[in-house]
């Protein structure tokens, strides 16, 4: 972890100048308004001509949401950000706004499932062509380029097997080809990875995960070049209407205040638990980019300054047995999603044909609990499975 980089982010989440428009209120008030009224027609018309930035109607701009957007743009070093009702609303609105019939997309094979499903819909209904690549080598993207390639969709690392794409290399080859790049940065957060500084055009987020941080709200964002975010606003945000509500923006802002602090904890605890599992005789492999054993660890060190605490491990033990193992755990709860305070576990069956003979993959989210307690919890669970 680079302390200097992270400390500069602490300033962004913690510091605001006094805002006299809000009586100096230290947290942004919730503008629970559908519309904003005007004294005279001239100012109404001026505002309506700039509805992307000036509050006219909350499906366009709302001050509480705009406050969060400005913070996210600063954290990702992007020109502009837009918040949405969910990560999927941000992703689908972005793809819907930027893609046309006949365009070609290159997408990472292991990208978030609903993202791939949306691309499948776009290909079946609207004739958008999609090529999936493993993504671990930048050459695969170069080889998949076509004259009609419009966009490359990345997610680094992926969130089941935690494979990386070389963001700088893919951004550079996309630039040369005049192709847009979009990267899902939910796992690393801007605390540990800033794809826009590596040449990526747009970053998308599920804010429901680490940014919210408290497992109590759903939201998403797109951050990046002002012209592209503007296009997504007019064709995706306003028309599809998957906007973030002001109450949600307020909760997200509350989460954001402690994001770097929580990420420091998640980084350390996640690595501690991953290192424990790596030493366990029943574990065939741990998929965590922060471990020296990860096949892309050198790349991870070049483009990540720290690590999220969502990772997976593989074992020769079958999935049914590992589901019992998961049920035996006291500190890990069985559930989807991640990024909150609480540790989570899910079990996935593998075909057993991997080179390591792994029969199941267990995805763990390491929350805010004492990592030693989490390790003791797992030690106890392994005993019940073996016994
Ligand atoms: C959860 C998730 C999403 C979707 O976000 P929602 O807020 O659930 O719509 C997208 N990408 C990744 C990597 C995710 O984990």
GROMACS .gro file of C-alpha atoms and ligand atoms in nm:
model
  402
    1UNK     CA    1   0.000   0.000   0.000
    2UNK     CA    2   0.131   0.342  -0.092
    3UNK     CA    3   0.057   0.556   0.213
    4UNK     CA    4   0.105   0.889   0.037
    5UNK     CA    5  -0.153   0.805  -0.231
    6UNK     CA    6  -0.405   0.678   0.023
    7UNK     CA    7  -0.358   0.980   0.251
    8UNK     CA    8  -0.443   1.215  -0.035
    9UNK     CA    9  -0.773   1.025  -0.071
   10UNK     CA   10  -0.843   1.072   0.302
   11UNK     CA   11  -0.840   1.446   0.231
   12UNK     CA   12  -1.097   1.407  -0.045
   13UNK     CA   13  -1.341   1.204   0.168
   14UNK     CA   14  -1.293   1.405   0.487
   15UNK     CA   15  -1.249   1.767   0.378
   16UNK     CA   16  -1.505   2.021   0.258
   17UNK     CA   17  -1.486   2.396   0.271
   18UNK     CA   18  -1.762   2.574   0.465
   19UNK     CA   19  -2.073   2.594   0.246
   20UNK     CA   20  -2.270   2.903   0.346
   21UNK     CA   21  -2.563   2.797   0.124
   22UNK     CA   22  -2.627   2.521   0.377
   23UNK     CA   23  -2.571   2.728   0.693
   24UNK     CA   24  -2.229   2.566   0.726
   25UNK     CA   25  -2.385   2.220   0.772
   26UNK     CA   26  -2.087   1.979   0.782
   27UNK     CA   27  -2.273   1.701   0.604
   28UNK     CA   28  -2.459   1.760   0.281
   29UNK     CA   29  -2.834   1.800   0.348
   30UNK     CA   30  -3.074   1.557   0.180
   31UNK     CA   31  -3.252   1.752  -0.094
   32UNK     CA   32  -3.568   1.543  -0.085
   33UNK     CA   33  -3.715   1.722  -0.389
   34UNK     CA   34  -3.857   1.608  -0.719
   35UNK     CA   35  -3.833   1.958  -0.870
   36UNK     CA   36  -3.678   2.299  -0.818
   37UNK     CA   37  -3.878   2.620  -0.884
   38UNK     CA   38  -3.769   2.957  -1.023
   39UNK     CA   39  -3.855   3.322  -0.959
   40UNK     CA   40  -3.861   3.427  -1.320
   41UNK     CA   41  -3.884   3.267  -1.660
   42UNK     CA   42  -3.536   3.369  -1.775
   43UNK     CA   43  -3.362   3.181  -1.492
   44UNK     CA   44  -3.595   2.882  -1.545
   45UNK     CA   45  -3.496   2.866  -1.912
   46UNK     CA   46  -3.126   2.910  -1.833
   47UNK     CA   47  -3.145   2.622  -1.585
   48UNK     CA   48  -3.344   2.399  -1.819
   49UNK     CA   49  -3.081   2.446  -2.091
   50UNK     CA   50  -2.822   2.310  -1.846
   51UNK     CA   51  -3.031   2.042  -1.674
   52UNK     CA   52  -2.730   1.811  -1.649
   53UNK     CA   53  -2.574   2.038  -1.386
   54UNK     CA   54  -2.841   2.274  -1.257
   55UNK     CA   55  -3.120   2.130  -1.039
   56UNK     CA   56  -3.445   2.149  -1.237
   57UNK     CA   57  -3.587   1.802  -1.189
   58UNK     CA   58  -3.429   1.524  -0.980
   59UNK     CA   59  -3.422   1.275  -1.265
   60UNK     CA   60  -3.152   1.507  -1.400
   61UNK     CA   61  -2.958   1.686  -1.126
   62UNK     CA   62  -3.007   1.681  -0.750
   63UNK     CA   63  -2.764   1.860  -0.513
   64UNK     CA   64  -2.728   1.566  -0.270
   65UNK     CA   65  -2.649   1.327  -0.555
   66UNK     CA   66  -2.424   1.585  -0.725
   67UNK     CA   67  -2.221   1.617  -0.405
   68UNK     CA   68  -2.145   1.242  -0.407
   69UNK     CA   69  -2.069   1.255  -0.781
   70UNK     CA   70  -1.809   1.528  -0.729
   71UNK     CA   71  -1.640   1.322  -0.454
   72UNK     CA   72  -1.631   1.009  -0.673
   73UNK     CA   73  -1.488   1.203  -0.969
   74UNK     CA   74  -1.213   1.344  -0.745
   75UNK     CA   75  -1.131   0.998  -0.600
   76UNK     CA   76  -1.106   0.836  -0.944
   77UNK     CA   77  -0.931   1.142  -1.095
   78UNK     CA   78  -1.206   1.166  -1.356
   79UNK     CA   79  -1.357   1.477  -1.508
   80UNK     CA   80  -1.712   1.381  -1.423
   81UNK     CA   81  -1.921   1.118  -1.242
   82UNK     CA   82  -2.286   1.014  -1.252
   83UNK     CA   83  -2.459   0.806  -0.986
   84UNK     CA   84  -2.726   0.548  -1.064
   85UNK     CA   85  -2.983   0.338  -0.879
   86UNK     CA   86  -2.751   0.035  -0.891
   87UNK     CA   87  -2.423  -0.083  -1.038
   88UNK     CA   88  -2.621  -0.257  -1.312
   89UNK     CA   89  -2.810   0.067  -1.391
   90UNK     CA   90  -2.471   0.239  -1.437
   91UNK     CA   91  -2.335  -0.045  -1.653
   92UNK     CA   92  -2.646  -0.099  -1.868
   93UNK     CA   93  -2.702   0.276  -1.916
   94UNK     CA   94  -2.337   0.319  -2.020
   95UNK     CA   95  -2.348   0.033  -2.272
   96UNK     CA   96  -2.691   0.139  -2.398
   97UNK     CA   97  -2.578   0.498  -2.450
   98UNK     CA   98  -2.249   0.419  -2.623
   99UNK     CA   99  -2.334   0.119  -2.844
  100UNK     CA  100  -2.521   0.110  -3.175
  101UNK     CA  101  -2.639  -0.165  -3.408
  102UNK     CA  102  -2.341  -0.311  -3.591
  103UNK     CA  103  -2.087  -0.209  -3.324
  104UNK     CA  104  -1.846  -0.471  -3.192
  105UNK     CA  105  -1.756  -0.514  -2.822
  106UNK     CA  106  -1.469  -0.710  -2.669
  107UNK     CA  107  -1.558  -0.823  -2.317
  108UNK     CA  108  -1.373  -1.018  -2.048
  109UNK     CA  109  -1.510  -1.373  -2.029
  110UNK     CA  110  -1.540  -1.364  -1.650
  111UNK     CA  111  -1.702  -1.021  -1.624
  112UNK     CA  112  -1.991  -0.987  -1.377
  113UNK     CA  113  -2.271  -1.223  -1.492
  114UNK     CA  114  -2.552  -0.967  -1.539
  115UNK     CA  115  -2.314  -0.746  -1.742
  116UNK     CA  116  -2.257  -1.035  -1.985
  117UNK     CA  117  -2.630  -1.105  -1.987
  118UNK     CA  118  -2.699  -0.744  -2.082
  119UNK     CA  119  -2.447  -0.766  -2.368
  120UNK     CA  120  -2.621  -1.086  -2.481
  121UNK     CA  121  -2.951  -0.896  -2.490
  122UNK     CA  122  -2.786  -0.617  -2.689
  123UNK     CA  123  -2.646  -0.867  -2.935
  124UNK     CA  124  -2.973  -1.060  -2.981
  125UNK     CA  125  -3.207  -0.760  -2.998
  126UNK     CA  126  -2.993  -0.483  -3.144
  127UNK     CA  127  -2.725  -0.662  -3.343
  128UNK     CA  128  -2.429  -0.555  -3.130
  129UNK     CA  129  -2.147  -0.807  -3.188
  130UNK     CA  130  -1.966  -0.938  -2.880
  131UNK     CA  131  -1.635  -1.128  -2.853
  132UNK     CA  132  -1.532  -1.273  -2.517
  133UNK     CA  133  -1.164  -1.305  -2.428
  134UNK     CA  134  -0.992  -1.462  -2.127
  135UNK     CA  135  -0.816  -1.128  -2.088
  136UNK     CA  136  -0.496  -1.229  -1.909
  137UNK     CA  137  -0.289  -1.137  -2.213
  138UNK     CA  138  -0.325  -0.797  -2.382
  139UNK     CA  139  -0.250  -0.969  -2.716
  140UNK     CA  140  -0.593  -1.136  -2.703
  141UNK     CA  141  -0.757  -0.793  -2.717
  142UNK     CA  142  -0.535  -0.687  -3.008
  143UNK     CA  143  -0.622  -1.008  -3.194
  144UNK     CA  144  -0.997  -0.960  -3.135
  145UNK     CA  145  -1.005  -0.603  -3.273
  146UNK     CA  146  -1.223  -0.551  -3.583
  147UNK     CA  147  -1.286  -0.240  -3.795
  148UNK     CA  148  -1.623  -0.198  -3.618
  149UNK     CA  149  -1.491  -0.248  -3.262
  150UNK     CA  150  -1.637   0.035  -3.054
  151UNK     CA  151  -1.570  -0.067  -2.694
  152UNK     CA  152  -1.357  -0.293  -2.473
  153UNK     CA  153  -1.517  -0.393  -2.143
  154UNK     CA  154  -1.281  -0.483  -1.856
  155UNK     CA  155  -1.315  -0.601  -1.498
  156UNK     CA  156  -0.984  -0.634  -1.318
  157UNK     CA  157  -0.965  -0.844  -1.118
  158UNK     CA  158  -1.264  -1.061  -1.203
  159UNK     CA  159  -1.471  -1.149  -0.900
  160UNK     CA  160  -1.478  -1.531  -0.892
  161UNK     CA  161  -1.128  -1.634  -1.005
  162UNK     CA  162  -0.959  -1.296  -0.960
  163UNK     CA  163  -0.780  -1.279  -1.295
  164UNK     CA  164  -0.631  -0.948  -1.403
  165UNK     CA  165  -0.610  -0.757  -1.729
  166UNK     CA  166  -0.312  -0.532  -1.802
  167UNK     CA  167  -0.505  -0.203  -1.788
  168UNK     CA  168  -0.222   0.015  -1.926
  169UNK     CA  169  -0.151  -0.218  -2.219
  170UNK     CA  170  -0.518  -0.263  -2.312
  171UNK     CA  171  -0.584   0.113  -2.281
  172UNK     CA  172  -0.287   0.188  -2.509
  173UNK     CA  173  -0.389  -0.055  -2.782
  174UNK     CA  174  -0.750   0.065  -2.763
  175UNK     CA  175  -0.637   0.427  -2.800
  176UNK     CA  176  -0.434   0.341  -3.109
  177UNK     CA  177  -0.741   0.169  -3.258
  178UNK     CA  178  -0.982   0.448  -3.159
  179UNK     CA  179  -1.177   0.213  -2.930
  180UNK     CA  180  -1.336   0.313  -2.597
  181UNK     CA  181  -1.241   0.130  -2.276
  182UNK     CA  182  -1.469   0.076  -1.975
  183UNK     CA  183  -1.343  -0.088  -1.654
  184UNK     CA  184  -1.542  -0.215  -1.355
  185UNK     CA  185  -1.341  -0.097  -1.052
  186UNK     CA  186  -1.576  -0.213  -0.773
  187UNK     CA  187  -1.325  -0.460  -0.622
  188UNK     CA  188  -1.019  -0.236  -0.586
  189UNK     CA  189  -1.201   0.097  -0.537
  190UNK     CA  190  -1.009   0.418  -0.620
  191UNK     CA  191  -0.815   0.360  -0.297
  192UNK     CA  192  -0.614   0.082  -0.463
  193UNK     CA  193  -0.660   0.125  -0.838
  194UNK     CA  194  -0.728   0.429  -1.056
  195UNK     CA  195  -0.788   0.299  -1.410
  196UNK     CA  196  -0.845   0.650  -1.555
  197UNK     CA  197  -0.485   0.741  -1.470
  198UNK     CA  198  -0.376   0.437  -1.675
  199UNK     CA  199  -0.557   0.555  -1.988
  200UNK     CA  200  -0.896   0.385  -1.941
  201UNK     CA  201  -1.184   0.609  -2.063
  202UNK     CA  202  -1.459   0.519  -1.817
  203UNK     CA  203  -1.479   0.347  -1.479
  204UNK     CA  204  -1.801   0.186  -1.358
  205UNK     CA  205  -1.881   0.094  -0.998
  206UNK     CA  206  -2.123  -0.098  -0.792
  207UNK     CA  207  -2.138   0.141  -0.497
  208UNK     CA  208  -2.347  -0.125  -0.319
  209UNK     CA  209  -2.019  -0.293  -0.221
  210UNK     CA  210  -1.723  -0.112  -0.060
  211UNK     CA  211  -1.839   0.249  -0.107
  212UNK     CA  212  -2.165   0.194   0.080
  213UNK     CA  213  -1.968  -0.030   0.314
  214UNK     CA  214  -2.261  -0.097   0.545
  215UNK     CA  215  -2.473  -0.347   0.349
  216UNK     CA  216  -2.771  -0.112   0.358
  217UNK     CA  217  -2.807   0.040   0.012
  218UNK     CA  218  -2.773  -0.024  -0.362
  219UNK     CA  219  -2.614   0.218  -0.605
  220UNK     CA  220  -2.377   0.257  -0.897
  221UNK     CA  221  -2.164   0.513  -1.077
  222UNK     CA  222  -1.983   0.589  -1.400
  223UNK     CA  223  -1.676   0.815  -1.389
  224UNK     CA  224  -1.451   0.951  -1.663
  225UNK     CA  225  -1.426   1.183  -1.962
  226UNK     CA  226  -1.678   1.469  -1.948
  227UNK     CA  227  -1.795   1.423  -2.309
  228UNK     CA  228  -1.867   1.052  -2.257
  229UNK     CA  229  -2.037   1.100  -1.919
  230UNK     CA  230  -2.245   1.375  -2.085
  231UNK     CA  231  -2.352   1.136  -2.359
  232UNK     CA  232  -2.440   0.872  -2.098
  233UNK     CA  233  -2.639   1.138  -1.912
  234UNK     CA  234  -2.851   1.240  -2.209
  235UNK     CA  235  -2.899   0.893  -2.362
  236UNK     CA  236  -2.879   0.665  -2.058
  237UNK     CA  237  -2.944   0.851  -1.734
  238UNK     CA  238  -3.232   1.080  -1.831
  239UNK     CA  239  -3.408   0.837  -2.066
  240UNK     CA  240  -3.376   0.504  -1.885
  241UNK     CA  241  -3.425   0.688  -1.555
  242UNK     CA  242  -3.224   0.453  -1.330
  243UNK     CA  243  -3.121   0.745  -1.111
  244UNK     CA  244  -2.985   0.749  -0.757
  245UNK     CA  245  -3.231   0.878  -0.495
  246UNK     CA  246  -3.114   1.163  -0.266
  247UNK     CA  247  -3.158   0.951   0.050
  248UNK     CA  248  -2.936   0.683  -0.100
  249UNK     CA  249  -2.675   0.941  -0.201
  250UNK     CA  250  -2.666   1.059   0.159
  251UNK     CA  251  -2.608   0.703   0.287
  252UNK     CA  252  -2.342   0.645   0.019
  253UNK     CA  253  -2.167   0.967   0.123
  254UNK     CA  254  -2.167   0.848   0.483
  255UNK     CA  255  -1.999   0.526   0.368
  256UNK     CA  256  -1.751   0.715   0.153
  257UNK     CA  257  -1.625   0.916   0.454
  258UNK     CA  258  -1.453   0.604   0.590
  259UNK     CA  259  -1.372   0.425   0.263
  260UNK     CA  260  -0.988   0.455   0.282
  261UNK     CA  261  -0.991   0.362   0.652
  262UNK     CA  262  -1.200   0.050   0.588
  263UNK     CA  263  -0.997  -0.045   0.280
  264UNK     CA  264  -0.676  -0.044   0.486
  265UNK     CA  265  -0.838  -0.294   0.725
  266UNK     CA  266  -0.982  -0.508   0.442
  267UNK     CA  267  -0.643  -0.514   0.268
  268UNK     CA  268  -0.464  -0.645   0.578
  269UNK     CA  269  -0.733  -0.885   0.698
  270UNK     CA  270  -0.793  -1.027   0.349
  271UNK     CA  271  -0.423  -1.103   0.303
  272UNK     CA  272  -0.396  -1.258   0.651
  273UNK     CA  273  -0.685  -1.498   0.581
  274UNK     CA  274  -0.556  -1.574   0.228
  275UNK     CA  275  -0.209  -1.657   0.366
  276UNK     CA  276  -0.363  -1.889   0.625
  277UNK     CA  277  -0.563  -2.073   0.358
  278UNK     CA  278  -0.259  -2.104   0.134
  279UNK     CA  279  -0.086  -2.307   0.408
  280UNK     CA  280  -0.389  -2.534   0.463
  281UNK     CA  281  -0.338  -2.894   0.340
  282UNK     CA  282  -0.692  -2.920   0.198
  283UNK     CA  283  -0.656  -2.607  -0.014
  284UNK     CA  284  -0.527  -2.660  -0.369
  285UNK     CA  285  -0.505  -2.293  -0.460
  286UNK     CA  286  -0.590  -1.944  -0.332
  287UNK     CA  287  -0.703  -1.691  -0.594
  288UNK     CA  288  -0.584  -1.363  -0.439
  289UNK     CA  289  -0.375  -1.125  -0.655
  290UNK     CA  290  -0.183  -1.007  -0.347
  291UNK     CA  291  -0.020  -1.347  -0.292
  292UNK     CA  292   0.321  -1.412  -0.451
  293UNK     CA  293   0.175  -1.744  -0.574
  294UNK     CA  294  -0.086  -1.566  -0.789
  295UNK     CA  295   0.024  -1.613  -1.152
  296UNK     CA  296  -0.027  -1.240  -1.219
  297UNK     CA  297   0.121  -1.107  -0.895
  298UNK     CA  298   0.382  -0.896  -1.076
  299UNK     CA  299   0.112  -0.726  -1.283
  300UNK     CA  300  -0.097  -0.682  -0.967
  301UNK     CA  301   0.191  -0.493  -0.803
  302UNK     CA  302   0.221  -0.265  -1.108
  303UNK     CA  303  -0.143  -0.160  -1.124
  304UNK     CA  304  -0.280  -0.207  -0.772
  305UNK     CA  305  -0.153  -0.027  -0.462
  306UNK     CA  306  -0.352  -0.253  -0.227
  307UNK     CA  307  -0.605  -0.536  -0.237
  308UNK     CA  308  -0.975  -0.586  -0.182
  309UNK     CA  309  -1.072  -0.858   0.067
  310UNK     CA  310  -1.296  -1.059  -0.168
  311UNK     CA  311  -1.110  -1.366  -0.298
  312UNK     CA  312  -1.156  -1.737  -0.353
  313UNK     CA  313  -0.986  -2.064  -0.277
  314UNK     CA  314  -1.013  -2.408  -0.435
  315UNK     CA  315  -1.016  -2.750  -0.271
  316UNK     CA  316  -1.037  -3.119  -0.368
  317UNK     CA  317  -1.330  -3.147  -0.127
  318UNK     CA  318  -1.665  -3.155  -0.310
  319UNK     CA  319  -1.911  -2.865  -0.307
  320UNK     CA  320  -2.174  -3.044  -0.094
  321UNK     CA  321  -1.920  -3.104   0.181
  322UNK     CA  322  -1.798  -2.746   0.155
  323UNK     CA  323  -2.157  -2.620   0.187
  324UNK     CA  324  -2.165  -2.801   0.524
  325UNK     CA  325  -1.829  -2.640   0.603
  326UNK     CA  326  -1.983  -2.301   0.525
  327UNK     CA  327  -2.284  -2.375   0.748
  328UNK     CA  328  -2.048  -2.462   1.035
  329UNK     CA  329  -1.883  -2.119   1.023
  330UNK     CA  330  -2.003  -1.873   1.287
  331UNK     CA  331  -1.842  -1.557   1.157
  332UNK     CA  332  -1.897  -1.596   0.783
  333UNK     CA  333  -2.258  -1.571   0.674
  334UNK     CA  334  -2.390  -1.735   0.359
  335UNK     CA  335  -2.486  -1.464   0.112
  336UNK     CA  336  -2.418  -1.285  -0.215
  337UNK     CA  337  -2.269  -0.937  -0.247
  338UNK     CA  338  -1.976  -0.814  -0.037
  339UNK     CA  339  -1.806  -0.490   0.070
  340UNK     CA  340  -1.993  -0.444   0.399
  341UNK     CA  341  -1.879  -0.491   0.759
  342UNK     CA  342  -1.968  -0.862   0.776
  343UNK     CA  343  -1.774  -1.160   0.642
  344UNK     CA  344  -1.950  -1.374   0.381
  345UNK     CA  345  -1.906  -1.711   0.207
  346UNK     CA  346  -2.044  -1.882  -0.106
  347UNK     CA  347  -1.958  -2.227  -0.246
  348UNK     CA  348  -1.932  -2.309  -0.618
  349UNK     CA  349  -1.894  -2.658  -0.770
  350UNK     CA  350  -1.606  -2.708  -1.018
  351UNK     CA  351  -1.590  -2.988  -1.272
  352UNK     CA  352  -1.281  -3.143  -1.108
  353UNK     CA  353  -1.089  -3.121  -1.435
  354UNK     CA  354  -0.868  -2.833  -1.328
  355UNK     CA  355  -0.494  -2.905  -1.335
  356UNK     CA  356  -0.501  -2.912  -0.956
  357UNK     CA  357  -0.798  -3.150  -0.927
  358UNK     CA  358  -1.005  -2.882  -0.749
  359UNK     CA  359  -1.367  -2.988  -0.703
  360UNK     CA  360  -1.505  -2.674  -0.547
  361UNK     CA  361  -1.434  -2.303  -0.528
  362UNK     CA  362  -1.519  -2.107  -0.215
  363UNK     CA  363  -1.553  -1.732  -0.239
  364UNK     CA  364  -1.487  -1.543   0.082
  365UNK     CA  365  -1.548  -1.183   0.170
  366UNK     CA  366  -1.336  -1.082   0.469
  367UNK     CA  367  -1.523  -0.820   0.668
  368UNK     CA  368  -1.421  -0.602   0.961
  369UNK     CA  369  -1.393  -0.877   1.226
  370UNK     CA  370  -1.060  -0.975   1.383
  371UNK     CA  371  -0.889  -1.189   1.116
  372UNK     CA  372  -0.751  -1.424   1.385
  373UNK     CA  373  -1.110  -1.496   1.492
  374UNK     CA  374  -1.203  -1.566   1.128
  375UNK     CA  375  -0.909  -1.808   1.096
  376UNK     CA  376  -1.006  -1.988   1.422
  377UNK     CA  377  -1.361  -2.012   1.290
  378UNK     CA  378  -1.235  -2.185   0.973
  379UNK     CA  379  -0.999  -2.415   1.166
  380UNK     CA  380  -1.298  -2.538   1.366
  381UNK     CA  381  -1.504  -2.585   1.049
  382UNK     CA  382  -1.232  -2.793   0.878
  383UNK     CA  383  -1.227  -3.028   1.182
  384UNK     CA  384  -1.599  -3.098   1.159
  385UNK     CA  385  -1.564  -3.173   0.786
  386UNK     CA  386  -1.271  -3.408   0.835
  387UNK     CA  387  -1.420  -3.581   1.142
  388LIG     C1  388  -2.234  -0.631  -0.759
  388LIG     C2  389  -2.153  -0.603  -0.877
  388LIG     C3  390  -2.205  -0.532  -0.986
  388LIG     C4  391  -2.350  -0.487  -0.992
  388LIG     O1  392  -2.380  -0.393  -0.897
  388LIG     P1  393  -2.528  -0.376  -0.833
  388LIG     O2  394  -2.511  -0.257  -0.745
  388LIG     O3  395  -2.559  -0.502  -0.760
  388LIG     O4  396  -2.622  -0.354  -0.946
  388LIG     C5  397  -2.120  -0.503  -1.091
  388LIG     N1  398  -1.993  -0.544  -1.091
  388LIG     C6  399  -1.940  -0.615  -0.990
  388LIG     C7  400  -1.797  -0.658  -0.998
  388LIG     C8  401  -2.018  -0.649  -0.880
  388LIG     O5  402  -1.967  -0.721  -0.781
   0.00000   0.00000   0.00000
